[in-house]
XYZ file of N, CA and C in Angstrom:
765
model
N 120.019 -106.749 -25.030
C 118.653 -107.737 -25.931
C 118.988 -108.642 -27.023
N 119.330 -109.031 -27.501
C 119.127 -110.190 -28.336
C 117.578 -110.728 -28.605
N 117.608 -110.216 -30.513
C 116.033 -110.626 -30.749
C 116.731 -111.628 -31.394
N 115.521 -112.738 -31.214
C 115.271 -113.788 -31.671
C 115.117 -114.498 -32.958
N 116.343 -115.094 -33.837
C 116.092 -115.425 -35.351
C 116.137 -116.761 -35.864
N 115.379 -117.523 -36.149
C 115.563 -118.894 -37.096
C 115.200 -118.867 -38.484
N 115.655 -118.038 -39.098
C 116.362 -118.179 -40.417
C 116.293 -119.289 -41.450
N 117.220 -120.215 -40.223
C 116.764 -120.983 -41.277
C 116.227 -122.800 -40.273
N 115.289 -122.316 -39.580
C 114.588 -123.078 -38.614
C 113.293 -123.330 -39.790
N 112.869 -124.472 -38.941
C 111.212 -125.019 -39.431
C 110.464 -125.137 -37.899
N 109.502 -123.683 -38.098
C 108.783 -123.227 -37.930
C 107.754 -123.877 -37.416
N 107.765 -125.449 -38.184
C 106.375 -126.009 -37.385
C 106.989 -127.826 -36.180
N 108.161 -127.559 -36.369
C 108.271 -128.217 -35.755
C 108.085 -127.943 -33.664
N 107.266 -128.525 -34.026
C 106.052 -128.772 -32.288
C 107.412 -128.499 -31.313
N 108.222 -129.258 -31.298
C 108.939 -130.188 -30.675
C 109.834 -129.552 -29.627
N 110.633 -127.941 -30.284
C 110.879 -127.211 -30.715
C 110.832 -125.453 -29.388
N 109.912 -125.361 -28.528
C 109.476 -124.519 -27.755
C 110.737 -123.533 -27.828
N 109.646 -121.996 -28.906
C 110.769 -120.628 -29.185
C 111.263 -120.545 -27.054
N 112.298 -119.131 -26.958
C 111.951 -119.701 -26.168
C 112.894 -117.649 -26.328
N 112.461 -116.781 -25.485
C 112.042 -115.315 -26.351
C 111.866 -114.482 -24.556
N 112.289 -113.467 -24.746
C 111.916 -112.198 -23.809
C 111.378 -111.093 -23.403
N 110.056 -110.798 -23.160
C 108.880 -109.697 -23.536
C 109.896 -108.283 -23.025
N 110.686 -107.958 -23.555
C 111.051 -106.074 -22.984
C 110.756 -105.108 -24.227
N 109.907 -105.075 -22.854
C 109.295 -103.619 -24.935
C 109.883 -102.504 -24.729
N 110.404 -101.921 -25.950
C 111.297 -100.782 -26.729
C 109.994 -99.731 -26.385
N 110.796 -99.063 -26.403
C 110.976 -97.023 -25.672
C 110.005 -96.436 -27.379
N 109.456 -95.685 -27.730
C 108.454 -94.824 -28.298
C 109.481 -94.492 -29.475
N 110.761 -94.067 -28.440
C 111.919 -93.452 -29.708
C 112.400 -94.568 -30.453
N 112.621 -95.438 -29.728
C 113.058 -96.696 -30.756
C 112.955 -96.596 -32.352
N 111.478 -96.744 -32.263
C 110.407 -96.645 -33.815
C 111.100 -96.069 -34.209
N 110.808 -96.200 -35.914
C 111.103 -95.621 -37.301
C 110.135 -93.920 -36.954
N 110.815 -93.375 -37.236
C 110.019 -92.109 -37.628
C 109.314 -92.193 -39.081
N 108.099 -91.598 -38.448
C 107.008 -91.212 -39.804
C 107.554 -91.391 -41.324
N 107.453 -91.414 -41.617
C 107.725 -91.167 -43.388
C 107.036 -89.991 -44.101
N 105.718 -90.345 -43.770
C 104.345 -89.756 -44.854
C 103.518 -89.857 -43.475
N 102.407 -90.688 -44.062
C 101.042 -90.400 -43.332
C 101.595 -91.704 -43.085
N 100.643 -91.671 -41.179
C 100.445 -91.944 -39.511
C 99.861 -94.030 -40.487
N 99.206 -94.103 -41.631
C 98.569 -94.393 -42.441
C 99.338 -95.773 -42.359
N 101.121 -95.397 -43.131
C 102.075 -96.851 -43.491
C 102.508 -96.188 -41.807
N 102.419 -96.463 -41.163
C 103.468 -96.796 -40.360
C 104.323 -98.193 -39.600
N 103.092 -99.175 -39.753
C 103.686 -100.899 -40.261
C 105.115 -101.167 -41.166
N 104.758 -100.469 -42.333
C 105.975 -100.811 -43.834
C 106.800 -99.878 -43.803
N 107.516 -98.336 -42.775
C 108.326 -97.845 -41.887
C 108.295 -99.210 -40.868
N 108.257 -100.256 -40.330
C 108.827 -100.503 -39.454
C 108.808 -101.685 -40.526
N 108.493 -101.940 -41.392
C 109.167 -103.390 -42.554
C 110.284 -103.299 -42.938
N 110.702 -102.097 -43.074
C 111.460 -100.891 -43.574
C 113.051 -101.248 -43.412
N 112.731 -100.736 -42.201
C 113.275 -101.693 -41.024
C 114.135 -102.031 -40.801
N 112.862 -103.439 -40.396
C 113.506 -104.510 -40.133
C 113.838 -105.274 -41.459
N 113.543 -105.026 -43.051
C 115.150 -105.538 -43.873
C 116.411 -104.005 -43.773
N 116.364 -103.177 -42.923
C 117.305 -102.183 -43.655
C 118.314 -102.767 -42.302
N 117.679 -103.246 -41.851
C 118.745 -103.833 -40.459
C 119.369 -105.787 -40.327
N 119.062 -105.985 -41.383
C 118.983 -107.797 -41.072
C 119.656 -108.190 -40.627
N 120.882 -107.474 -40.456
C 122.262 -108.333 -39.117
C 122.014 -107.388 -38.093
N 121.803 -106.392 -37.985
C 121.700 -106.519 -35.681
C 120.332 -106.386 -35.323
N 120.626 -105.883 -34.085
C 119.543 -105.983 -33.480
C 118.850 -105.106 -33.551
N 117.591 -104.876 -32.934
C 116.845 -104.162 -33.054
C 115.993 -103.967 -32.338
N 115.938 -103.216 -31.064
C 115.208 -103.151 -30.659
C 113.226 -103.014 -30.521
N 112.475 -102.879 -31.266
C 111.212 -103.536 -32.255
C 111.539 -104.722 -32.452
N 112.234 -105.638 -33.156
C 111.368 -107.002 -32.912
C 111.994 -107.963 -31.916
N 110.473 -108.863 -31.488
C 111.004 -109.639 -31.244
C 111.075 -110.854 -30.717
N 111.113 -111.394 -32.393
C 111.417 -112.373 -33.300
C 111.258 -112.129 -34.885
N 112.796 -112.438 -35.710
C 112.594 -112.570 -36.848
C 112.506 -114.044 -37.224
N 112.418 -114.868 -38.294
C 112.111 -116.038 -39.072
C 112.651 -115.131 -40.343
N 112.624 -116.371 -41.672
C 112.292 -115.702 -43.189
C 111.749 -115.042 -43.854
N 110.569 -115.661 -43.470
C 109.001 -115.222 -43.926
C 108.327 -113.865 -42.904
N 108.154 -113.907 -42.298
C 107.784 -113.641 -41.933
C 107.922 -112.911 -39.335
N 108.031 -111.640 -39.419
C 108.622 -110.940 -38.189
C 107.712 -110.235 -36.981
N 108.265 -110.493 -35.939
C 107.468 -109.967 -35.133
C 108.131 -108.938 -33.928
N 107.363 -107.827 -34.394
C 106.932 -106.681 -33.571
C 106.390 -106.332 -32.717
N 107.191 -105.534 -31.619
C 105.968 -104.918 -30.693
C 104.874 -103.885 -31.289
N 103.506 -103.782 -30.413
C 103.342 -102.295 -30.848
C 104.023 -101.436 -30.471
N 103.397 -100.305 -30.914
C 104.673 -98.862 -30.375
C 103.200 -98.891 -29.154
N 102.051 -98.961 -29.882
C 101.522 -98.167 -28.070
C 100.452 -99.282 -28.409
N 101.417 -99.967 -26.763
C 100.037 -101.987 -26.789
C 98.835 -101.020 -25.580
N 97.841 -102.109 -25.939
C 96.781 -101.782 -25.702
C 96.438 -102.687 -24.065
N 97.385 -103.236 -23.779
C 97.354 -104.242 -22.785
C 98.865 -105.070 -22.423
N 99.949 -104.966 -20.952
C 100.958 -105.169 -20.926
C 101.701 -106.337 -21.911
N 100.921 -107.128 -22.954
C 101.616 -107.496 -23.717
C 101.672 -107.849 -24.487
N 101.597 -106.766 -26.314
C 101.322 -106.535 -27.437
C 101.518 -107.018 -28.383
N 101.517 -107.560 -29.346
C 102.615 -108.294 -30.400
C 102.334 -107.121 -31.292
N 102.851 -107.403 -32.494
C 102.019 -107.933 -33.556
C 102.924 -109.065 -34.843
N 102.149 -109.686 -35.368
C 102.728 -111.290 -36.354
C 102.565 -110.537 -37.715
N 104.008 -110.213 -39.142
C 104.054 -109.325 -40.444
C 104.405 -110.437 -41.394
N 104.259 -110.359 -42.484
C 105.355 -110.790 -43.229
C 106.082 -110.019 -43.504
N 107.337 -110.725 -43.599
C 107.830 -109.745 -44.202
C 108.855 -109.497 -45.439
N 108.869 -107.235 -45.982
C 108.173 -106.822 -47.107
C 110.097 -106.955 -47.658
N 110.523 -108.186 -47.949
C 111.087 -107.731 -49.394
C 111.306 -108.531 -49.975
N 111.068 -108.471 -51.619
C 111.292 -109.195 -53.175
C 111.046 -110.812 -53.127
N 111.869 -110.933 -52.757
C 112.037 -113.026 -52.280
C 111.652 -113.742 -51.486
N 110.257 -113.182 -50.645
C 109.532 -113.239 -49.777
C 109.023 -114.036 -50.691
N 109.451 -115.761 -50.201
C 108.176 -116.030 -50.862
C 106.940 -116.414 -50.208
N 106.362 -115.944 -49.183
C 105.499 -116.287 -48.820
C 103.573 -115.975 -49.486
N 103.434 -116.017 -49.340
C 101.965 -116.194 -50.663
C 100.451 -114.812 -49.588
N 101.040 -115.093 -47.784
C 100.694 -113.639 -47.607
C 100.802 -112.436 -48.046
N 101.891 -111.550 -48.148
C 103.050 -110.424 -48.268
C 102.613 -109.277 -49.281
N 101.145 -109.829 -49.679
C 100.807 -108.879 -50.483
C 99.077 -108.751 -50.242
N 98.850 -109.524 -49.161
C 97.865 -109.318 -48.642
C 97.707 -107.879 -47.348
N 96.786 -107.050 -47.665
C 96.444 -106.329 -46.373
C 95.161 -106.158 -45.747
N 94.366 -106.910 -45.726
C 93.838 -107.160 -44.759
C 92.589 -108.684 -44.038
N 92.048 -108.856 -43.765
C 91.338 -110.117 -44.278
C 90.492 -110.357 -45.851
N 90.133 -109.632 -46.388
C 89.187 -109.166 -47.048
C 89.569 -109.602 -48.496
N 91.551 -109.242 -48.029
C 92.759 -110.481 -49.920
C 92.492 -111.337 -49.653
N 91.966 -112.830 -48.399
C 92.245 -113.512 -48.332
C 91.755 -114.847 -48.663
N 92.400 -115.512 -48.854
C 90.945 -116.315 -50.356
C 91.648 -117.849 -49.639
N 90.802 -119.209 -50.443
C 91.338 -120.498 -49.747
C 92.528 -120.862 -49.305
N 93.335 -120.048 -51.194
C 94.499 -120.740 -51.094
C 95.820 -119.596 -50.723
N 95.300 -119.338 -49.343
C 95.526 -118.974 -48.188
C 96.180 -119.608 -47.559
N 95.141 -120.214 -46.990
C 94.834 -121.453 -46.127
C 95.648 -122.357 -45.419
N 96.867 -122.828 -46.142
C 98.121 -123.751 -45.190
C 98.903 -122.873 -44.789
N 99.332 -121.766 -45.380
C 100.119 -120.513 -44.618
C 99.916 -119.590 -43.164
N 98.471 -119.384 -44.188
C 97.890 -119.052 -43.227
C 98.433 -120.182 -41.173
N 98.241 -121.148 -41.750
C 98.133 -121.851 -40.610
C 99.541 -121.974 -40.134
N 100.057 -122.027 -41.078
C 101.808 -121.676 -40.170
C 101.573 -120.562 -39.561
N 101.021 -119.273 -40.122
C 101.027 -118.016 -40.219
C 100.633 -118.090 -38.274
N 99.643 -118.309 -37.974
C 99.011 -118.190 -36.717
C 99.307 -119.716 -35.605
N 99.799 -120.401 -36.566
C 100.430 -121.199 -34.867
C 101.966 -120.168 -35.073
N 102.367 -120.024 -35.613
C 104.023 -119.172 -35.207
C 103.246 -118.257 -33.936
N 102.150 -117.434 -33.484
C 102.122 -116.521 -32.533
C 101.764 -117.255 -31.693
N 101.129 -118.446 -31.971
C 100.905 -119.383 -30.421
C 100.970 -119.656 -29.835
N 102.493 -119.908 -31.244
C 104.478 -120.604 -30.500
C 104.680 -119.208 -29.809
N 104.402 -117.924 -29.620
C 104.912 -116.754 -29.307
C 103.937 -117.101 -28.264
N 103.108 -116.527 -28.309
C 102.087 -116.537 -26.749
C 102.681 -117.307 -25.626
N 103.026 -118.634 -25.792
C 102.954 -119.636 -25.458
C 104.364 -118.880 -24.292
N 105.312 -119.088 -25.677
C 106.782 -118.129 -24.925
C 106.578 -117.768 -23.944
N 106.045 -116.713 -24.558
C 105.431 -115.238 -23.608
C 105.120 -115.958 -22.081
N 104.132 -116.381 -22.520
C 103.492 -116.750 -21.471
C 104.626 -117.408 -20.308
N 104.628 -118.830 -20.073
C 105.660 -119.211 -19.933
C 104.709 -119.064 -18.507
N 106.253 -119.766 -17.456
C 105.703 -119.927 -16.041
C 105.540 -118.181 -14.879
N 106.040 -117.837 -15.989
C 106.471 -116.055 -14.670
C 105.515 -115.218 -15.408
N 104.528 -115.502 -16.227
C 103.544 -113.926 -16.597
C 102.283 -115.423 -17.080
N 100.911 -115.189 -16.463
C 99.541 -116.186 -15.835
C 98.849 -115.416 -16.738
N 98.579 -114.845 -17.538
C 97.369 -113.906 -18.892
C 97.621 -114.663 -19.825
N 95.755 -114.651 -19.908
C 95.174 -115.394 -21.362
C 95.450 -113.981 -22.196
N 96.061 -115.432 -23.386
C 96.319 -114.346 -24.605
C 95.367 -114.200 -25.699
N 94.344 -112.896 -26.462
C 94.368 -113.918 -27.856
C 95.315 -113.229 -29.151
N 94.817 -114.076 -29.870
C 95.964 -113.619 -31.172
C 94.462 -113.251 -32.299
N 94.208 -113.058 -33.115
C 92.782 -112.862 -34.120
C 93.123 -111.286 -34.692
N 92.710 -110.309 -35.194
C 92.961 -109.512 -36.168
C 91.568 -108.413 -36.447
N 92.008 -108.029 -36.339
C 90.728 -106.261 -36.301
C 90.091 -106.326 -38.282
N 88.805 -106.712 -37.631
C 87.783 -107.031 -38.886
C 87.715 -106.132 -39.486
N 87.662 -104.438 -39.648
C 87.935 -103.726 -40.553
C 89.618 -102.956 -39.796
N 90.522 -103.174 -39.824
C 92.052 -103.072 -39.998
C 91.892 -101.173 -39.821
N 93.114 -100.013 -38.827
C 93.412 -99.298 -39.329
C 94.198 -98.647 -39.795
N 95.269 -99.760 -40.292
C 96.435 -99.982 -41.039
C 96.471 -101.132 -41.442
N 96.892 -100.603 -42.432
C 98.027 -102.345 -43.333
C 99.382 -102.122 -43.304
N 99.479 -102.887 -43.503
C 99.122 -104.428 -44.216
C 98.505 -105.831 -42.887
N 98.465 -106.821 -43.785
C 97.763 -107.618 -43.128
C 99.123 -107.834 -41.924
N 98.683 -107.409 -40.727
C 98.869 -107.779 -39.645
C 97.993 -108.940 -38.668
N 98.750 -109.581 -37.127
C 98.087 -110.256 -36.389
C 98.370 -110.193 -35.465
N 96.691 -109.513 -34.306
C 97.658 -109.125 -33.463
C 97.829 -110.132 -31.775
N 99.072 -110.828 -31.309
C 99.101 -110.979 -29.968
C 99.205 -109.972 -28.642
N 97.950 -110.452 -27.990
C 98.412 -109.646 -27.294
C 97.171 -110.282 -26.478
N 97.865 -110.037 -24.848
C 97.561 -109.856 -23.122
C 96.294 -110.490 -23.467
N 95.489 -110.500 -22.935
C 94.087 -110.877 -22.727
C 93.146 -109.134 -21.850
N 94.351 -108.552 -20.666
C 94.358 -107.747 -19.711
C 93.946 -106.859 -19.959
N 94.200 -106.162 -21.222
C 93.923 -104.999 -21.522
C 93.990 -103.315 -20.035
N 94.854 -103.970 -20.000
C 95.973 -102.734 -19.113
C 96.264 -102.469 -19.840
N 97.130 -100.798 -20.347
C 97.765 -100.147 -20.493
C 97.863 -98.516 -20.559
N 99.012 -98.042 -20.667
C 98.825 -96.211 -20.007
C 98.452 -95.870 -22.572
N 98.107 -97.141 -22.832
C 97.661 -96.426 -24.448
C 96.595 -96.580 -24.511
N 95.454 -97.189 -23.780
C 94.248 -97.641 -23.131
C 93.088 -96.233 -23.708
N 92.797 -95.245 -24.353
C 92.749 -93.832 -23.518
C 91.147 -93.880 -24.616
N 90.361 -94.313 -25.638
C 89.540 -94.454 -25.807
C 88.761 -95.887 -25.579
N 87.173 -95.436 -26.261
C 86.294 -96.498 -26.404
C 87.209 -97.454 -26.900
N 87.131 -97.601 -28.081
C 87.001 -98.367 -29.796
C 88.559 -98.294 -28.489
N 89.933 -98.286 -28.161
C 91.000 -98.958 -27.909
C 90.813 -100.398 -27.279
N 89.206 -100.437 -26.667
C 89.237 -101.168 -25.570
C 87.553 -102.513 -26.691
N 86.749 -101.621 -26.874
C 85.441 -103.027 -27.358
C 86.696 -103.586 -28.460
N 87.901 -103.309 -29.138
C 88.349 -103.531 -30.949
C 89.010 -104.569 -29.959
N 88.815 -104.694 -28.898
C 89.791 -106.527 -28.884
C 89.094 -107.072 -28.536
N 87.639 -106.294 -27.534
C 86.645 -107.304 -26.033
C 85.340 -107.184 -26.702
N 85.321 -107.103 -27.781
C 83.592 -107.156 -28.070
C 83.921 -107.992 -31.019
N 83.342 -108.724 -31.112
C 82.801 -109.471 -32.077
C 84.366 -108.420 -33.043
N 84.003 -107.406 -33.047
C 84.686 -107.293 -33.975
C 86.477 -107.840 -34.127
N 87.036 -108.012 -32.801
C 87.961 -109.026 -33.008
C 88.087 -110.630 -33.977
N 88.641 -110.333 -35.145
C 87.840 -111.805 -35.442
C 89.256 -112.996 -35.358
N 89.050 -114.137 -34.157
C 90.136 -114.727 -34.064
C 90.656 -116.185 -35.333
N 92.356 -116.137 -34.636
C 92.711 -116.434 -35.546
C 92.330 -117.768 -36.443
N 91.919 -118.767 -35.093
C 91.236 -119.824 -35.324
C 89.439 -119.737 -36.142
N 88.474 -118.707 -35.600
C 87.712 -118.754 -36.900
C 87.819 -118.202 -38.299
N 88.967 -117.268 -38.590
C 89.738 -117.487 -39.668
C 89.883 -117.588 -40.810
N 90.739 -119.738 -39.732
C 91.036 -120.911 -40.167
C 89.365 -121.633 -40.769
N 88.707 -121.596 -39.951
C 87.923 -121.792 -39.886
C 87.264 -122.281 -40.288
N 86.772 -120.159 -40.798
C 85.479 -120.072 -42.737
C 86.839 -120.433 -43.524
N 88.234 -120.845 -43.714
C 88.279 -121.220 -45.434
C 88.018 -122.765 -45.297
N 88.513 -123.063 -44.164
C 87.953 -124.282 -44.171
C 86.973 -124.846 -44.816
N 85.514 -124.100 -43.816
C 84.719 -124.565 -44.130
C 83.678 -124.133 -45.751
N 85.299 -123.175 -46.781
C 84.662 -122.630 -48.070
C 84.279 -124.192 -49.166
N 82.932 -124.230 -49.658
C 82.969 -125.040 -50.434
C 83.602 -125.127 -51.798
N 83.760 -123.940 -51.724
C 84.639 -123.868 -53.326
C 85.927 -123.249 -53.360
N 86.828 -123.053 -54.452
C 88.664 -122.923 -53.801
C 88.340 -121.615 -53.945
N 87.262 -120.821 -54.576
C 87.432 -119.469 -54.767
C 86.598 -118.783 -53.799
N 86.698 -119.374 -52.869
C 86.048 -118.811 -51.749
C 86.449 -117.969 -51.371
N 86.276 -116.369 -50.672
C 87.724 -115.285 -49.923
C 87.134 -115.413 -48.688
N 87.192 -114.817 -47.425
C 87.032 -113.246 -46.785
C 86.831 -112.654 -47.121
N 85.136 -112.540 -46.175
C 84.830 -111.238 -46.612
C 84.040 -110.566 -45.310
N 84.575 -109.471 -45.169
C 83.682 -108.923 -43.841
C 82.758 -108.482 -44.399
N 81.897 -107.835 -42.928
C 80.542 -106.847 -43.018
C 80.806 -106.143 -42.564
N 81.841 -105.061 -43.590
C 82.034 -104.113 -42.206
C 80.988 -102.875 -42.651
N 79.930 -102.891 -42.582
C 78.798 -102.077 -41.646
C 78.566 -102.688 -40.393
N 78.273 -104.110 -40.468
C 78.657 -105.229 -39.119
C 79.222 -104.987 -38.717
N 80.473 -104.693 -39.063
C 81.318 -104.809 -38.091
C 81.881 -103.629 -36.827
N 81.383 -102.232 -37.880
C 81.365 -101.309 -37.692
C 80.665 -101.141 -37.361
N 78.851 -101.473 -36.665
C 77.943 -100.958 -35.809
C 78.640 -101.730 -34.765
N 79.596 -103.369 -34.814
C 79.372 -103.760 -33.827
C 80.827 -102.693 -32.847
N 81.341 -101.894 -33.298
C 82.964 -101.658 -32.772
C 82.079 -99.487 -32.383
N 80.696 -99.424 -32.773
C 79.683 -98.455 -32.027
C 79.234 -98.470 -31.477
N 78.528 -99.560 -30.983
C 77.649 -100.174 -30.480
C 77.552 -101.040 -29.296
N 78.941 -101.830 -28.992
C 78.839 -103.047 -28.019
C 79.272 -101.756 -26.833
N 79.140 -102.326 -26.015
C 78.509 -101.886 -24.295
C 79.576 -101.873 -24.306
N 80.598 -100.910 -22.738
C 81.266 -100.594 -22.670
C 81.710 -101.717 -21.330
N 82.671 -102.755 -21.572
C 82.184 -103.057 -19.823
C 83.509 -104.916 -19.197
N 83.037 -105.052 -17.994
C 84.401 -105.637 -17.611
C 84.682 -107.201 -18.040
N 84.774 -107.198 -19.083
C 85.591 -109.176 -19.423
C 85.798 -109.851 -18.187
N 85.838 -110.017 -16.555
C 85.625 -111.054 -15.935
C 83.732 -111.272 -15.619
N 83.247 -109.866 -15.087
C 82.188 -109.914 -14.373
C 80.993 -109.825 -15.450
N 81.678 -108.301 -16.179
C 80.216 -107.742 -17.190
C 80.198 -106.827 -16.769
N 80.442 -106.103 -15.217
C 79.299 -104.835 -14.463
C 80.457 -103.442 -16.141
N 78.967 -102.826 -16.536
C 79.199 -101.516 -17.029
C 79.343 -100.672 -16.641
N 80.391 -99.998 -17.670
C 81.494 -99.436 -17.992
C 80.570 -97.459 -17.568
N 81.339 -96.429 -16.997
C 80.616 -95.612 -17.335
C 81.201 -94.466 -18.414
N 82.952 -94.487 -18.374
C 83.829 -94.389 -19.282
C 84.854 -95.270 -19.243
N 85.979 -94.524 -19.974
C 86.851 -95.345 -19.403
C 87.989 -95.029 -18.690
N 87.689 -94.676 -17.840
C 88.140 -94.105 -16.871
C 88.387 -94.855 -15.477
N 86.566 -95.636 -15.458
C 85.932 -96.057 -14.692
C 86.125 -97.098 -14.939
N 86.309 -97.981 -15.743
C 87.180 -99.068 -17.255
C 88.086 -99.338 -15.938
N 89.148 -98.563 -16.882
C 90.901 -98.803 -16.050
C 90.225 -99.193 -14.089
N 90.474 -97.875 -13.780
C 90.019 -98.518 -12.263
C 89.175 -99.807 -12.172
N 88.056 -100.605 -12.605
C 87.647 -101.323 -11.876
C 88.825 -102.605 -12.233
N 89.197 -102.253 -13.840
C 89.534 -103.664 -14.143
C 91.359 -103.512 -13.206
N 91.657 -102.940 -12.712
C 92.222 -103.467 -12.155
C 92.386 -103.259 -10.882
N 90.859 -103.448 -10.077
C 90.451 -104.681 -8.873
C 88.900 -105.290 -8.464
N 88.796 -105.264 -10.378
C 87.726 -106.517 -9.941
C 87.985 -107.928 -9.418
N 86.590 -108.577 -8.282
C 86.715 -109.004 -7.628
C 86.961 -111.040 -8.236
N 85.879 -110.223 -9.329
C 86.885 -112.009 -10.308
C 87.169 -112.274 -11.623
N 88.459 -111.032 -11.354
C 89.529 -111.022 -12.261
C 90.663 -112.510 -11.472
N 90.819 -113.605 -12.591
C 91.018 -114.690 -11.673
C 92.316 -115.288 -13.211
N 93.550 -115.595 -12.604
C 94.644 -115.552 -13.365
C 94.054 -117.251 -13.788
N 93.895 -117.593 -15.140
C 93.559 -118.865 -16.084
C 94.513 -120.104 -16.305
N 93.341 -120.918 -16.523
C 94.618 -122.425 -15.516
C 95.533 -121.796 -17.497
N 95.748 -123.420 -17.770
C 97.061 -123.062 -18.534
C 95.860 -123.600 -19.829
N 94.749 -124.729 -20.299
C 93.469 -124.904 -20.780
C 93.990 -123.783 -21.146
N 92.880 -122.456 -20.307
C 92.496 -120.822 -20.684
C 94.000 -120.248 -21.648
N 94.499 -120.038 -20.323
C 96.534 -119.426 -21.432
C 96.617 -120.174 -22.621
N 95.878 -121.393 -22.979
C 96.645 -121.763 -24.839
C 95.189 -121.389 -25.006
N 94.572 -121.401 -24.742
C 93.309 -120.841 -26.109
C 92.348 -120.240 -26.130
N 92.610 -118.790 -27.381
C 91.756 -117.557 -28.049
C 90.066 -117.882 -27.889
N 89.180 -118.100 -26.824
C 87.837 -117.843 -27.173
C 87.099 -116.677 -27.458
N 87.211 -115.896 -27.508
C 86.622 -114.793 -27.452
C 86.039 -114.581 -29.314
N 84.378 -113.820 -29.013
C 83.948 -113.294 -30.337
C 83.352 -113.953 -31.142
N 82.438 -113.631 -32.260
C 81.721 -114.361 -33.504
C 83.006 -113.228 -34.596
N 83.510 -114.287 -36.041
C 83.895 -113.839 -36.929
C 82.190 -113.265 -37.756
N 82.895 -112.537 -38.165
C 81.664 -111.434 -39.116
C 82.519 -111.710 -39.810
N 82.801 -112.753 -40.641
C 82.497 -113.063 -42.174
C 81.541 -113.237 -42.600
N 81.368 -113.086 -44.374
C 80.394 -113.236 -46.292
C 81.081 -116.040 -45.647
């Protein structure tokens, strides 16, 4: 498999669709943990820069500023992370952002570019072969740094879904969509207004949001019960083209 690379390509050129093939790597193809598990994404970014000329199984797509990698522990059939590449001359103003709390209005133009690329990656993976809708957004309180954008199919069907948090963090208001972040910064009345996650509110959502089916709202007794029902829910349906193109889940927990 050859990863897509567009180092000299203008990703804002909307008339040129991306050609991508989702082939998830095995866990042993990811880099070994250098120190704390909290540095896992930095380890991945270091691997990306150490092997710029080589095919790398954990990379789906590489751009001069951004890289899209597979999630090592996917929480759905398709789960990717979009991040800024970590090299000293990267012109991206997002490179030093660790979470939503680091974003201000000055990041808005580049965020639009970042989010637009994510939407195009989701559309390329979706195509005609996969009829899943995709969620594109951030965890309001991320477990890992730096800033990373989730591109995840809405099925939440994966062996890696083993805890309540794995489900709720993508099915509740704890998940902040790309559109919501843009809309918040666009509505800023002063240039210095920044994104500020209401941490306690976000944690309360994570702790109290009911474990329920995203299709029919059936309450689940536990994670195994959720996963069993998720496979057979009679209201699960193939989303239409418009539903696959948009992500309208949740409400942003921002100041």
